[in-house]
PDB file of C-alpha atoms in Angstrom:
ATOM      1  CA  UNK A 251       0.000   0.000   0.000  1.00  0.00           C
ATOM      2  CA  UNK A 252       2.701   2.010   1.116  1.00  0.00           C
ATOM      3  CA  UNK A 253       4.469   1.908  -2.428  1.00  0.00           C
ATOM      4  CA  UNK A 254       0.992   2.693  -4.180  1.00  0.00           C
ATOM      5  CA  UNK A 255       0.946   5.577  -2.266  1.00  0.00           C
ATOM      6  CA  UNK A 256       3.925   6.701  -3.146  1.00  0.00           C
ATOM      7  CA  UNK A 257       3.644   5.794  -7.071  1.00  0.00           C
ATOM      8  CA  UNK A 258      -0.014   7.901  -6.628  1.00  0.00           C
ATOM      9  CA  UNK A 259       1.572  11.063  -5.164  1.00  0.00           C
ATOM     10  CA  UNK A 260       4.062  11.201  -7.434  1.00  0.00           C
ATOM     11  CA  UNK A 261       1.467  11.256 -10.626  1.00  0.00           C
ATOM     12  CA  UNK A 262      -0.364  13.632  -8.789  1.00  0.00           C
ATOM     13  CA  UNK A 263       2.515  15.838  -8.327  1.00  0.00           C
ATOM     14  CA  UNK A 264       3.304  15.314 -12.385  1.00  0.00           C
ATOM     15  CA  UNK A 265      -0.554  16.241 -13.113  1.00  0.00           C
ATOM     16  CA  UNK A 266      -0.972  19.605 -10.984  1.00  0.00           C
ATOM     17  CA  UNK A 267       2.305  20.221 -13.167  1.00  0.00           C
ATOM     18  CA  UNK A 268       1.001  19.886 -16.415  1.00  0.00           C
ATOM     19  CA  UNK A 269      -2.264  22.325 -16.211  1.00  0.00           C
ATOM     20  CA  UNK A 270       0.317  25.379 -15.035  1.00  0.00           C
ATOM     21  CA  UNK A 271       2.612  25.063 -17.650  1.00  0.00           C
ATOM     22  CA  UNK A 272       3.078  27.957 -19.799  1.00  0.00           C
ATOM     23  CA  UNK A 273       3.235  26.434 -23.756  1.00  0.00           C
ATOM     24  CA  UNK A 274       5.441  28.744 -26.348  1.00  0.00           C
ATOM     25  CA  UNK A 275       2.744  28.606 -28.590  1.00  0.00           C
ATOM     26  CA  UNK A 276       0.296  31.336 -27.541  1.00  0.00           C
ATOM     27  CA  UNK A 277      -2.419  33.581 -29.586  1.00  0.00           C
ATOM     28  CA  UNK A 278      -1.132  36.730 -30.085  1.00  0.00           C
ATOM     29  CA  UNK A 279      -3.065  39.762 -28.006  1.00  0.00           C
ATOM     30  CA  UNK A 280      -4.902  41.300 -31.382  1.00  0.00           C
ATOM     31  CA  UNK A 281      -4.757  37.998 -33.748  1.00  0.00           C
ATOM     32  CA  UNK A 282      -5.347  38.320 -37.167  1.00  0.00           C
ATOM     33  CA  UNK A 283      -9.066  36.885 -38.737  1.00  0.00           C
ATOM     34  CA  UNK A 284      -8.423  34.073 -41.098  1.00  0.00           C
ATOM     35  CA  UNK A 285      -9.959  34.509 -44.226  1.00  0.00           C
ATOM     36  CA  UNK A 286     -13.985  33.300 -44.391  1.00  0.00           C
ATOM     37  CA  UNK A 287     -14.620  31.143 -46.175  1.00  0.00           C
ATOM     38  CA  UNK A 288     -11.200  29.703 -46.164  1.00  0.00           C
ATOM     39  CA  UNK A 289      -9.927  28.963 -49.817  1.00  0.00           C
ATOM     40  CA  UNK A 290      -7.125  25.928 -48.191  1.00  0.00           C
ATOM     41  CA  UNK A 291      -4.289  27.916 -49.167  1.00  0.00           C
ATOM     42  CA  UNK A 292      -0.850  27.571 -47.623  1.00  0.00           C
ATOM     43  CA  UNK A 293       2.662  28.592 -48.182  1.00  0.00           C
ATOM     44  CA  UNK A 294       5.892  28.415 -46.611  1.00  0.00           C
ATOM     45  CA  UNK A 295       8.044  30.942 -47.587  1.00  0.00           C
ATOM     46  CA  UNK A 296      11.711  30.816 -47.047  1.00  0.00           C
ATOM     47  CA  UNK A 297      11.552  28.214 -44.134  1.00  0.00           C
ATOM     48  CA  UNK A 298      14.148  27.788 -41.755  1.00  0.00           C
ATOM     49  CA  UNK A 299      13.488  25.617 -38.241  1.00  0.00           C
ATOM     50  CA  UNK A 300      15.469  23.237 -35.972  1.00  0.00           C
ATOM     51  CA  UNK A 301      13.968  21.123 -33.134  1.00  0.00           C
ATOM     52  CA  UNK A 302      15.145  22.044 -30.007  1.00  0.00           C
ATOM     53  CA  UNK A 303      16.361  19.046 -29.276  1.00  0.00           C
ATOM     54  CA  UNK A 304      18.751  19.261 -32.259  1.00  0.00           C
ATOM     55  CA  UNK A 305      19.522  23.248 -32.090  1.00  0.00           C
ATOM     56  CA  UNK A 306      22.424  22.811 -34.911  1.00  0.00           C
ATOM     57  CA  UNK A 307      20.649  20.348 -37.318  1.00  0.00           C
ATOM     58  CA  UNK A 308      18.058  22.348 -39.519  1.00  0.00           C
ATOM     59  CA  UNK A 309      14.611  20.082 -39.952  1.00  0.00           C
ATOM     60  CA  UNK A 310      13.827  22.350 -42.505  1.00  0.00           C
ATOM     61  CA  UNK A 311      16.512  24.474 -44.476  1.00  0.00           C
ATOM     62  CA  UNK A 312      15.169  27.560 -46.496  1.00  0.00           C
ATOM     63  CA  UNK A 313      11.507  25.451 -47.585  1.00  0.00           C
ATOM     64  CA  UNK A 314       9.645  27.299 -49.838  1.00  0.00           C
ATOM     65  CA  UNK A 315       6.196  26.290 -51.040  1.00  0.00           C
ATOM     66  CA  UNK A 316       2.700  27.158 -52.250  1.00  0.00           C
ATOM     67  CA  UNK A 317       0.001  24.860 -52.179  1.00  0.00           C
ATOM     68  CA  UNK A 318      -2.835  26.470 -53.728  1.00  0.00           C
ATOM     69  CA  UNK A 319      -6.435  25.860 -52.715  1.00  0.00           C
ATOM     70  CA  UNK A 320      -8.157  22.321 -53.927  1.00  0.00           C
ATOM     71  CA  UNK A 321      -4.659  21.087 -54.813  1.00  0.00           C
ATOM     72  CA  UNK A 322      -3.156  17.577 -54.281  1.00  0.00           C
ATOM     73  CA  UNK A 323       0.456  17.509 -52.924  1.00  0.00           C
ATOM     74  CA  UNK A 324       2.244  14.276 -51.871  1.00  0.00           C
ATOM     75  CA  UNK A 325       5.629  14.950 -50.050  1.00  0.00           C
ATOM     76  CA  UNK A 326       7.810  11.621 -50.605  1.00  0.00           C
ATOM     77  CA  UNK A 327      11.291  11.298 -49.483  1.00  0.00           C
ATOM     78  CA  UNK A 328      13.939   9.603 -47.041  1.00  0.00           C
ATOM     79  CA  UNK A 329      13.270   9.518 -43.677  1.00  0.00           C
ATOM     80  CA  UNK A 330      14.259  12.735 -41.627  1.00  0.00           C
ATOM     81  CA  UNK A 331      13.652  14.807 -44.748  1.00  0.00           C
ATOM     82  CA  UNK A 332      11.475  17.261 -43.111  1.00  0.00           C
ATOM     83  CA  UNK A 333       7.603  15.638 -44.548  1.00  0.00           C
ATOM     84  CA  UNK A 334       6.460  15.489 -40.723  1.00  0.00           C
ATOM     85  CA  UNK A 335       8.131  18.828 -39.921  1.00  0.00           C
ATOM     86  CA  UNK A 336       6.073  20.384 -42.637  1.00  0.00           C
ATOM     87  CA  UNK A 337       2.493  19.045 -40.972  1.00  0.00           C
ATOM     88  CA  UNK A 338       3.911  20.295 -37.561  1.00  0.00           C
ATOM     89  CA  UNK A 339       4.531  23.761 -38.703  1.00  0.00           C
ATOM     90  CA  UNK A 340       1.197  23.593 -40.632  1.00  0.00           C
ATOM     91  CA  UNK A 341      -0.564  22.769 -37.435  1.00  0.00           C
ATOM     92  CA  UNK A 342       1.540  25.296 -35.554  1.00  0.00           C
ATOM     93  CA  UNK A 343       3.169  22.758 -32.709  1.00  0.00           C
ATOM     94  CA  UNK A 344       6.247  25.113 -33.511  1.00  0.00           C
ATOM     95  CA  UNK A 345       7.192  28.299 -34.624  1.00  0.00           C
ATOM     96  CA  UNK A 346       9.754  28.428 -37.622  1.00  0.00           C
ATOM     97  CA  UNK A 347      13.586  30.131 -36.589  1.00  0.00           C
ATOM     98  CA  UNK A 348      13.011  32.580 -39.933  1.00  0.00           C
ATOM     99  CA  UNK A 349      10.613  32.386 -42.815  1.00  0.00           C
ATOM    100  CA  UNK A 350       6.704  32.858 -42.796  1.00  0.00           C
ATOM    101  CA  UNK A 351       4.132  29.575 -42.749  1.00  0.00           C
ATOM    102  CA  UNK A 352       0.547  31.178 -43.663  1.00  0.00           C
ATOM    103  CA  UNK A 353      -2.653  30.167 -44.279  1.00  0.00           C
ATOM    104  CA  UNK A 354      -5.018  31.447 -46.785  1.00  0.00           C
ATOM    105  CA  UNK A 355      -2.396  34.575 -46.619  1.00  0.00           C
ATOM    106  CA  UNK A 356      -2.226  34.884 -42.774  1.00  0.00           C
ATOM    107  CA  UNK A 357       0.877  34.096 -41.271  1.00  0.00           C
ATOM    108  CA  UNK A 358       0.737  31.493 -38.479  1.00  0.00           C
ATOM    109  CA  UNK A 359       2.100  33.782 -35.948  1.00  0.00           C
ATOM    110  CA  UNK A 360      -0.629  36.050 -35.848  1.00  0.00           C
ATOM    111  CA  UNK A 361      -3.582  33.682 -36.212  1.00  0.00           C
ATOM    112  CA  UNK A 362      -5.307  32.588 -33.287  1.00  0.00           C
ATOM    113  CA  UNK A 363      -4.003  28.941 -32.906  1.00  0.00           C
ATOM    114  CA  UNK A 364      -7.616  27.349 -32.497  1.00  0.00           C
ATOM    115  CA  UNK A 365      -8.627  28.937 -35.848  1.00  0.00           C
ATOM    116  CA  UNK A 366      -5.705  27.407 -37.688  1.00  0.00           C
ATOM    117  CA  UNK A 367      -6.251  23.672 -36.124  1.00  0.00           C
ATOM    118  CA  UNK A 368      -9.901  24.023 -36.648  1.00  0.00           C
ATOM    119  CA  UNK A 369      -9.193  24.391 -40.312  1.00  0.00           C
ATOM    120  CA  UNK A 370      -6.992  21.638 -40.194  1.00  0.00           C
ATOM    121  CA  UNK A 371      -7.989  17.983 -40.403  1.00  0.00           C
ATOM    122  CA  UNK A 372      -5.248  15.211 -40.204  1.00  0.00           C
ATOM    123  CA  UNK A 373      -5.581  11.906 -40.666  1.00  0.00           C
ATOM    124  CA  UNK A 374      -2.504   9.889 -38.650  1.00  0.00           C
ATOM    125  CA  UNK A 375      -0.731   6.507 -39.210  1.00  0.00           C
ATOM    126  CA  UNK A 376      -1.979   5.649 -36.194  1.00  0.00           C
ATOM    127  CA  UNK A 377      -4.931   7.271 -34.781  1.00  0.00           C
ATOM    128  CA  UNK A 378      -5.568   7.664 -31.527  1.00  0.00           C
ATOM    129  CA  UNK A 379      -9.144   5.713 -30.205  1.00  0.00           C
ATOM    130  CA  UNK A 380     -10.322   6.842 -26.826  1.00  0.00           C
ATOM    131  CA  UNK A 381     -11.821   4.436 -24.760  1.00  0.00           C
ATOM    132  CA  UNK A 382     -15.198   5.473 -25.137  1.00  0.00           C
ATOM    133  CA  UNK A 383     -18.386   4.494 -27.707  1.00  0.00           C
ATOM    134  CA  UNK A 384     -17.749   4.823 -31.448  1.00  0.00           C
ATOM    135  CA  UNK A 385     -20.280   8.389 -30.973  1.00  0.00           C
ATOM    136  CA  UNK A 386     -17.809  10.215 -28.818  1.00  0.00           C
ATOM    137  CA  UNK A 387     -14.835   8.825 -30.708  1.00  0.00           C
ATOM    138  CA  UNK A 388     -16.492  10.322 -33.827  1.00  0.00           C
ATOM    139  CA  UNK A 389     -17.846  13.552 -32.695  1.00  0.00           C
ATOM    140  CA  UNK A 390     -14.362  14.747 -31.096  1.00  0.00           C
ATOM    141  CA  UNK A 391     -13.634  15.981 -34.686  1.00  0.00           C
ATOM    142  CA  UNK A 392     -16.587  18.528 -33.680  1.00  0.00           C
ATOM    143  CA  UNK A 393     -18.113  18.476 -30.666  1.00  0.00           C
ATOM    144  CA  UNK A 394     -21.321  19.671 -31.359  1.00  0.00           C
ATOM    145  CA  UNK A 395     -22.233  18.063 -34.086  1.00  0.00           C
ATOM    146  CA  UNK A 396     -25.623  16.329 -34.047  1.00  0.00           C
ATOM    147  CA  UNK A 397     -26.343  12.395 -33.807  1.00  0.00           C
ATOM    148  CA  UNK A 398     -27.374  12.720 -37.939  1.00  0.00           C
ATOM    149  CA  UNK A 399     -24.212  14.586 -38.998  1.00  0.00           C
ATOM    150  CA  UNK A 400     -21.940  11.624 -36.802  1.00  0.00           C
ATOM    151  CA  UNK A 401     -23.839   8.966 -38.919  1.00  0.00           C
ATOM    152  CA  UNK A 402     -23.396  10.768 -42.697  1.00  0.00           C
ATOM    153  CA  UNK A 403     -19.330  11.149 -41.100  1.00  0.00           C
ATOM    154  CA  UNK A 404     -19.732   7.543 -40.376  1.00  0.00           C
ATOM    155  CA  UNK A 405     -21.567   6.638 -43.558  1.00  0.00           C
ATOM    156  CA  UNK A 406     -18.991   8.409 -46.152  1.00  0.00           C
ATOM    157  CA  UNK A 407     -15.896   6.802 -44.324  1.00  0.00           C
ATOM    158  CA  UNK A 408     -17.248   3.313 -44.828  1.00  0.00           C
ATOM    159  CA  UNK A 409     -17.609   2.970 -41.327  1.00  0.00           C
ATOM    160  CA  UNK A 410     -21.094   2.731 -40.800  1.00  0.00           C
ATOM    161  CA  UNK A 411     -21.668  -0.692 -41.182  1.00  0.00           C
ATOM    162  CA  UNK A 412     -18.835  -2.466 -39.306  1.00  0.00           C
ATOM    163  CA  UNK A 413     -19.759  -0.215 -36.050  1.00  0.00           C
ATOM    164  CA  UNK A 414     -23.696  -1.285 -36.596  1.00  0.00           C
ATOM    165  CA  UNK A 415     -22.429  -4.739 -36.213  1.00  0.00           C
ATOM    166  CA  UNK A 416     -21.159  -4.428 -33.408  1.00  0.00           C
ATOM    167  CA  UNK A 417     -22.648  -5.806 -30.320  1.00  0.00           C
ATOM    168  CA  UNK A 418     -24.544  -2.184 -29.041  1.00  0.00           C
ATOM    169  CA  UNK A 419     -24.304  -0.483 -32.543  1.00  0.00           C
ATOM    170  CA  UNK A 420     -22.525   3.200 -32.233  1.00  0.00           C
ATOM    171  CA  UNK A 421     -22.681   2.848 -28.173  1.00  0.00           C
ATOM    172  CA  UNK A 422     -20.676  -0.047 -27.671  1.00  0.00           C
ATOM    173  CA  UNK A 423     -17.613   1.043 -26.101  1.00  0.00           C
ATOM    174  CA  UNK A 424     -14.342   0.791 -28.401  1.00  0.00           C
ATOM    175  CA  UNK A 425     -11.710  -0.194 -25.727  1.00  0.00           C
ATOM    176  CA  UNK A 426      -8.758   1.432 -24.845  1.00  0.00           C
ATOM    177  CA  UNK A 427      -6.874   2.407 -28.265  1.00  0.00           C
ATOM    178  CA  UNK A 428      -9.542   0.873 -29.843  1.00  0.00           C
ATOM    179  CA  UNK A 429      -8.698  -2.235 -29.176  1.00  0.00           C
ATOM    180  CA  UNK A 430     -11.779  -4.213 -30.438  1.00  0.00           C
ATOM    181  CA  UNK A 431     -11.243  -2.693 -33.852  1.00  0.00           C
ATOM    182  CA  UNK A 432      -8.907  -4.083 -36.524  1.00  0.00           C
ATOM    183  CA  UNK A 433      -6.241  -1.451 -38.071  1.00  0.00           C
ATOM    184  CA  UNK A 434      -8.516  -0.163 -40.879  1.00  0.00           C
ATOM    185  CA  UNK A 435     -11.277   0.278 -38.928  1.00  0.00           C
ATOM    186  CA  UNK A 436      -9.676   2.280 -36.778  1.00  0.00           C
ATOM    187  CA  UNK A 437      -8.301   4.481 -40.079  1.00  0.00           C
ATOM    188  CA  UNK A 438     -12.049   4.601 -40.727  1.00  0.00           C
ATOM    189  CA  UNK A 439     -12.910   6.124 -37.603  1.00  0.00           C
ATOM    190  CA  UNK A 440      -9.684   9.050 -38.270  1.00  0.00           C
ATOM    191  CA  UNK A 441     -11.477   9.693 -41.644  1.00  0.00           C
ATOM    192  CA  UNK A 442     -15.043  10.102 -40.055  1.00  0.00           C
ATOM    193  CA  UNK A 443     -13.791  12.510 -37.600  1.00  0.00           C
ATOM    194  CA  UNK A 444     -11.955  14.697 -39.916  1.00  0.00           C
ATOM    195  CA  UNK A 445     -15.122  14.419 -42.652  1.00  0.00           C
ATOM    196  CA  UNK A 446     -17.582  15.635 -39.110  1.00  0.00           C
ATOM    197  CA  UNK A 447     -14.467  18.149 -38.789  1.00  0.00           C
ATOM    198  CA  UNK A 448     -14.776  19.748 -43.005  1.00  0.00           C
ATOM    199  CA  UNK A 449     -11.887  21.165 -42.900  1.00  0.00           C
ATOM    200  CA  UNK A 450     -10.110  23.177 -45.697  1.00  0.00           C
ATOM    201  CA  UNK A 451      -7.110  21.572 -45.745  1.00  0.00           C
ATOM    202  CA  UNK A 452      -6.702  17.679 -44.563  1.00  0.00           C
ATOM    203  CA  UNK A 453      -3.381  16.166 -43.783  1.00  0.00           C
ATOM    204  CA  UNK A 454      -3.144  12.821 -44.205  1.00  0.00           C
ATOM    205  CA  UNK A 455       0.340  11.122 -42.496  1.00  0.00           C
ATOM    206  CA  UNK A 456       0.873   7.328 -43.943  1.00  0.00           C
ATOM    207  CA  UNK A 457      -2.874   7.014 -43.530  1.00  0.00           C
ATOM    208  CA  UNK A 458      -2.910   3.424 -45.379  1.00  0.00           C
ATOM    209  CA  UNK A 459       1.344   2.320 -44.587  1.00  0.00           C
ATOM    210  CA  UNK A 460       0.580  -0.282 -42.102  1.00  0.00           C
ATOM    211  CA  UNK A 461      -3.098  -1.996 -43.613  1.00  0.00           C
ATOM    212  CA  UNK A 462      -3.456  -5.404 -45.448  1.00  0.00           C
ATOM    213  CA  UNK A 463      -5.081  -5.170 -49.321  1.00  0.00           C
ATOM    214  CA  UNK A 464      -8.544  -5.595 -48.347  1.00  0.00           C
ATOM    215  CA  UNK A 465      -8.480  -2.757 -45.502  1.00  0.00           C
ATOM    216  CA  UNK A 466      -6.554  -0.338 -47.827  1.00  0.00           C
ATOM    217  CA  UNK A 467      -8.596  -0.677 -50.245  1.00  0.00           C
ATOM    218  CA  UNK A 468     -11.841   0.272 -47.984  1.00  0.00           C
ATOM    219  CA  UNK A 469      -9.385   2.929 -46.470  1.00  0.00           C
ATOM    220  CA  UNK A 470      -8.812   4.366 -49.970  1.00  0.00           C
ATOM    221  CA  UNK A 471     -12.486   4.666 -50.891  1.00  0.00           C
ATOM    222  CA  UNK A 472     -12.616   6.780 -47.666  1.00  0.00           C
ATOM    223  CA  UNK A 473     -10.364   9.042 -48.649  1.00  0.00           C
ATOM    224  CA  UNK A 474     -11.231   9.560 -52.047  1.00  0.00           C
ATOM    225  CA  UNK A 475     -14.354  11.186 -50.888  1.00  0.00           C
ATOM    226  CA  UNK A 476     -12.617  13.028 -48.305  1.00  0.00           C
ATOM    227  CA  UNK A 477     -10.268  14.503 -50.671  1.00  0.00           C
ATOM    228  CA  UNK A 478     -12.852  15.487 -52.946  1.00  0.00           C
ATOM    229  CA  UNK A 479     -12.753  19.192 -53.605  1.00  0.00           C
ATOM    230  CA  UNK A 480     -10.259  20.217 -50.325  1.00  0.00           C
ATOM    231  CA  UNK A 481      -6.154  20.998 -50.535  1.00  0.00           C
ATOM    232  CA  UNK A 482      -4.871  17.930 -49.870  1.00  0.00           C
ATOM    233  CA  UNK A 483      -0.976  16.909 -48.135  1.00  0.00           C
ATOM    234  CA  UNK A 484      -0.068  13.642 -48.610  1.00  0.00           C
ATOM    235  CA  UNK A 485       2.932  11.817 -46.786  1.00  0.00           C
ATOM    236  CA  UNK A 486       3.242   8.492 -48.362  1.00  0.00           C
ATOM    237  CA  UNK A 487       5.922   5.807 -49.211  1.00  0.00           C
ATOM    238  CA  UNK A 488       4.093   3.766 -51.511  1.00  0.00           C
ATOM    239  CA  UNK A 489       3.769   5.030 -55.238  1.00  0.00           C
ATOM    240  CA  UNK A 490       0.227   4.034 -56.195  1.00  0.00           C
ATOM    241  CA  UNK A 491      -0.486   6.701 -52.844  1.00  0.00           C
ATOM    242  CA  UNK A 492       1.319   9.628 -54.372  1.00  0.00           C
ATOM    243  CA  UNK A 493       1.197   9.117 -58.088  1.00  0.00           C
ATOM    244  CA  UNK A 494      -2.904  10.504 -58.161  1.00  0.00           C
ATOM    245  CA  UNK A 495      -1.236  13.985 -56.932  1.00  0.00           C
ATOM    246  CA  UNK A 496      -1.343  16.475 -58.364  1.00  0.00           C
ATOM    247  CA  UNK A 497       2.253  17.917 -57.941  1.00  0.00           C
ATOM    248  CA  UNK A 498       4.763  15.285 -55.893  1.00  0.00           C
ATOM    249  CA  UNK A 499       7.563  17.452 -53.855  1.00  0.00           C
ATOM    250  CA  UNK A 500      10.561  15.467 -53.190  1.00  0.00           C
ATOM    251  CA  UNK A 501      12.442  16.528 -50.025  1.00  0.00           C
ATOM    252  CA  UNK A 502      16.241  15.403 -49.088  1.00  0.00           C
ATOM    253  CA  UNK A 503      17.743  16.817 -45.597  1.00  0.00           C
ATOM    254  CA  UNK A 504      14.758  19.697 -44.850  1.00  0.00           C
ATOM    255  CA  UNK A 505      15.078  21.257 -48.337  1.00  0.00           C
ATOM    256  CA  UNK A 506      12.866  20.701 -51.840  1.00  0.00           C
ATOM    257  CA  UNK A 507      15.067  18.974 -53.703  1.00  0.00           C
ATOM    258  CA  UNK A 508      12.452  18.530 -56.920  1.00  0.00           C
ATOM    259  CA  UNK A 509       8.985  19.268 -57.554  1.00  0.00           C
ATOM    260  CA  UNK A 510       6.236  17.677 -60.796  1.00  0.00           C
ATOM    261  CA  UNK A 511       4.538  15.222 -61.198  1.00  0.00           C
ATOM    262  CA  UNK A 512       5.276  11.114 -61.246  1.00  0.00           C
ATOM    263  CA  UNK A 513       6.000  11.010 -65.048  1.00  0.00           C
ATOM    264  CA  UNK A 514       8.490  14.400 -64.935  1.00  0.00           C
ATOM    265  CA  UNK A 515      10.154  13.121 -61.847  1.00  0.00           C
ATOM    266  CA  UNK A 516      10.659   9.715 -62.730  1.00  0.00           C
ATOM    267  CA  UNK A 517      12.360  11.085 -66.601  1.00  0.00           C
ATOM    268  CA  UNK A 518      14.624  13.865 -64.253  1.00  0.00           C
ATOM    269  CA  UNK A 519      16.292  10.373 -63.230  1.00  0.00           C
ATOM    270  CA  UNK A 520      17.073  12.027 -59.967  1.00  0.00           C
ATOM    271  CA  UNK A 521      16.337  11.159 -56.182  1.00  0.00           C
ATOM    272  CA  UNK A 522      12.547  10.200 -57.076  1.00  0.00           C
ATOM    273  CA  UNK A 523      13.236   7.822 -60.062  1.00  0.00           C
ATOM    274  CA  UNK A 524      16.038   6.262 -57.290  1.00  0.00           C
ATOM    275  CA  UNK A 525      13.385   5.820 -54.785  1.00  0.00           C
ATOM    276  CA  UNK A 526      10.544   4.671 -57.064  1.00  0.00           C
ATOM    277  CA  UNK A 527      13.065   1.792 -58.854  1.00  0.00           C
ATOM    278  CA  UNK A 528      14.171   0.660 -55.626  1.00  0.00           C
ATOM    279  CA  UNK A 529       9.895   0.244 -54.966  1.00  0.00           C
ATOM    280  CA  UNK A 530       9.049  -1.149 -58.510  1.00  0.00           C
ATOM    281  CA  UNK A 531      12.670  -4.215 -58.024  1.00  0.00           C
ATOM    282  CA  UNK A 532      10.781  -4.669 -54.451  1.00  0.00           C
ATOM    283  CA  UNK A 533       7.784  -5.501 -55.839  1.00  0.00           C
ATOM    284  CA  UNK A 534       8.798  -7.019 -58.699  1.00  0.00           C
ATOM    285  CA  UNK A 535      10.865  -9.648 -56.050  1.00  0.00           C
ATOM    286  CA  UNK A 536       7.897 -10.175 -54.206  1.00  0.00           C
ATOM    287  CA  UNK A 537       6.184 -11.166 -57.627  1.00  0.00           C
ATOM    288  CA  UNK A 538       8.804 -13.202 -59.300  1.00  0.00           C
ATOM    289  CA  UNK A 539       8.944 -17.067 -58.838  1.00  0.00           C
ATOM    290  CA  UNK A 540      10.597 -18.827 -56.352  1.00  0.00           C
ATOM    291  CA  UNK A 541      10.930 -16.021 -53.972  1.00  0.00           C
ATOM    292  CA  UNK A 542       7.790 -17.058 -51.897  1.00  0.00           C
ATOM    293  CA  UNK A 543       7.151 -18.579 -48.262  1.00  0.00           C
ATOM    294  CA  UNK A 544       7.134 -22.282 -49.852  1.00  0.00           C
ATOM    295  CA  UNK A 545      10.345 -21.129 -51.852  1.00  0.00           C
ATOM    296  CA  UNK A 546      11.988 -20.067 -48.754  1.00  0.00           C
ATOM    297  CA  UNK A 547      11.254 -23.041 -46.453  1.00  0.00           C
ATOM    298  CA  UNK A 548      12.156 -25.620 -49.522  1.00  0.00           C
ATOM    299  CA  UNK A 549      15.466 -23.652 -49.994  1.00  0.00           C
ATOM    300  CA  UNK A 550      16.070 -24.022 -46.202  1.00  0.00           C
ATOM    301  CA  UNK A 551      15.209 -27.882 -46.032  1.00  0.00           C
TER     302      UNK A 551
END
C-alpha cells in the first residue's frame, strides 16, 4: 500500500504540473481573422526551423512552397527529410527560426491557434481511439455536431456498417486504443472525424502504410471522398499513394530537392526515379517465382 501511495503522489505531483505550464505557442493579443470562407491555401516561404532538441541540425533548411487551394500535394522522401516537420509547422506545434508559414495569406504567428487547427484535419498513421463508444470517438472531430451529422461522417468513411455490427451499434464502447477494432477500422474512424471536422485543408500522415489489401482498399475509398474538392498533403511511401497527386515534392535533408509530377520526376532520373526503382525491383521480387514462403522453407530444407 505504502508503495501505491507513493507511485499515486508522485502522478499527482506530475498532473498539478502539467495544467500550469506555460506552452510557447500562444495567440497573439490582437490575432489576425483568417480569411472566411477559407480557400485551403498555404505557403511556406523561405523556411528555416530546428527542433530544439537538435539546435544545430536544420529540420527544414530555407523550404519554400505554395500549395494552392483544392490542390493535391504528396511529399515523398527519405526519412528525416522534413515531410512530418512540414504538418507540424502547418498545425503550428512550432514556430519556424526565420521564414513565414501562412494560411489562406495569414501568417501562423498572428492567427489565433484554435482557428488554424480548426481548419486543419489530419488523418494519422496511427490514430488515436479513446476508450469510449464509437459516438464520442467520432464527434471529437466537432463536438457539437448532431447524432445525424456523426452517422453521414460515419456513412462516407465506410464505417457505418462495421460499427452497426457491433454488439450495441454506435454505443458499444471501443476499448482502450480501440482495441476491439482491426487497423482499418480504426483508419475509418480518423477519416469520419476529420469528414464531421470539413476542414479546408486535410493532412493525411501514412494514412494506409501499415493496412493489409482488403483494408486499404476500404481505407482508400474513404479518402477519395474526403479529398474530394479540399487541398490535400499527402505523406506516403508507396507510389500508387502519391502518383494521383497532383504535384509530388521530393524533399532530401529539410530542403525541396524537386517538384512535378510522377511522369516528370521519374524522366529527371534524380532522387525520385532512385526511390521509385528501388519500390518497382521490391515488388517485382515479391512477384517473381521462387521467392515465396514455400520457396523459402524448400530452400532451407
Amino acid at each position: 500500500v505504502v508503495g501505491d501511495l507513493h507511485r499515486a503522489a508522485g502522478a499527482t505531483e506530475r498532473l498539478v504540473d502539467l495544467p500550469s505550464t506555460q506552452p510557447d505557442i500562444a495567440p497573439p493579443a490582437a490575432p489576425t481573422p483568417l480569411l472566411r470562407p477559407a480557400s485551403g491555401r498555404a505557403a511556406f516561404e523561405s523556411v528555416i526551423f530546428h527542433y530544439p532538441s537538435r539546435p544545430d541540425t536544420p529540420a527544414l533548411d530555407g523550404v519554400n512552397l505554395d500549395i494552392e487551394p483544392g490542390e493535391k500535394v504528396a511529399l515523398v522522401g527519405p526519412s528525416g527529410a522534413g515531410k512530418t516537420t512540414v504538418f507540424q509547422l502547418l498545425l503550428r506545434f512550432y514556430d519556424p527560426a526565420s521564414g513565414r508559414v501562412t494560411l489562406d495569406g495569414v501568417d501562423l504567428r498572428d492567427a489565433d491557434p484554435r482557428d488554424v487547427r480548426a481548419r486543419t484535419g489530419l488523418v494519422p498513421q496511427e490514430p488515436v481511439i479513446f476508450s469510449a463508444d464509437a459516438w464520442e470517438n467520432i464527434r471529437y472531430g466537432r463536438p457539437d455536431a448532431g447524432d445525424e451529422e456523426v452517422l453521414a461522417a460515419a456513412r462516407a468513411a465506410n464505417a457505418e456498417a462495421f460499427l452497426n455490427a457491433l454488439p450495441e451499434g454506435f454505443a458499444t464502447y471501443l476499448g482502450e486504443r480501440g482495441v476491439r477494432l482491426s487497423g482499418g477500422q480504426r483508419q475509418r474512424i480518423a477519416i469520419a472525424r476529420a469528414i464531421l471536422k470539413d476542414p479546408a485543408i486535410l493532412l493525411l500522415d501514412e494514412a494506409t502504410s501499415s493496412l493489409d489489401a482488403e483494408s486499404e482498399q476500404m481505407v482508400q475509398a474513404a479518402l477519395a471522398h474526403l479529398m474530394a474538392g479540399r487541398t490535400t498533403l499527402i505523406i506516403a511511401h508507396r507510389l500508387a499513394t502519391v502518383m494521383a497527386a497532383d504535384r509530388i515534392v521530393v524533399m532530401d535533408h529539410g530542403r525541396v530537392v524537386d517538384m512535378g509530377t510522377h511522369t516528370e520526376l521519374v524522366a529527371r532520373d534524380g532522387l525520385y526515379a532512385r526511390l521509385a526503382a528501388l519500390q518497382f525491383d521490391e515488388a517485382k521480387a515479391l512477384e517473381a517465382p521462387g521467392t515465396g514462403a514455400a520457396a523459402r522453407a524448400a530452400a532451407a530444407q
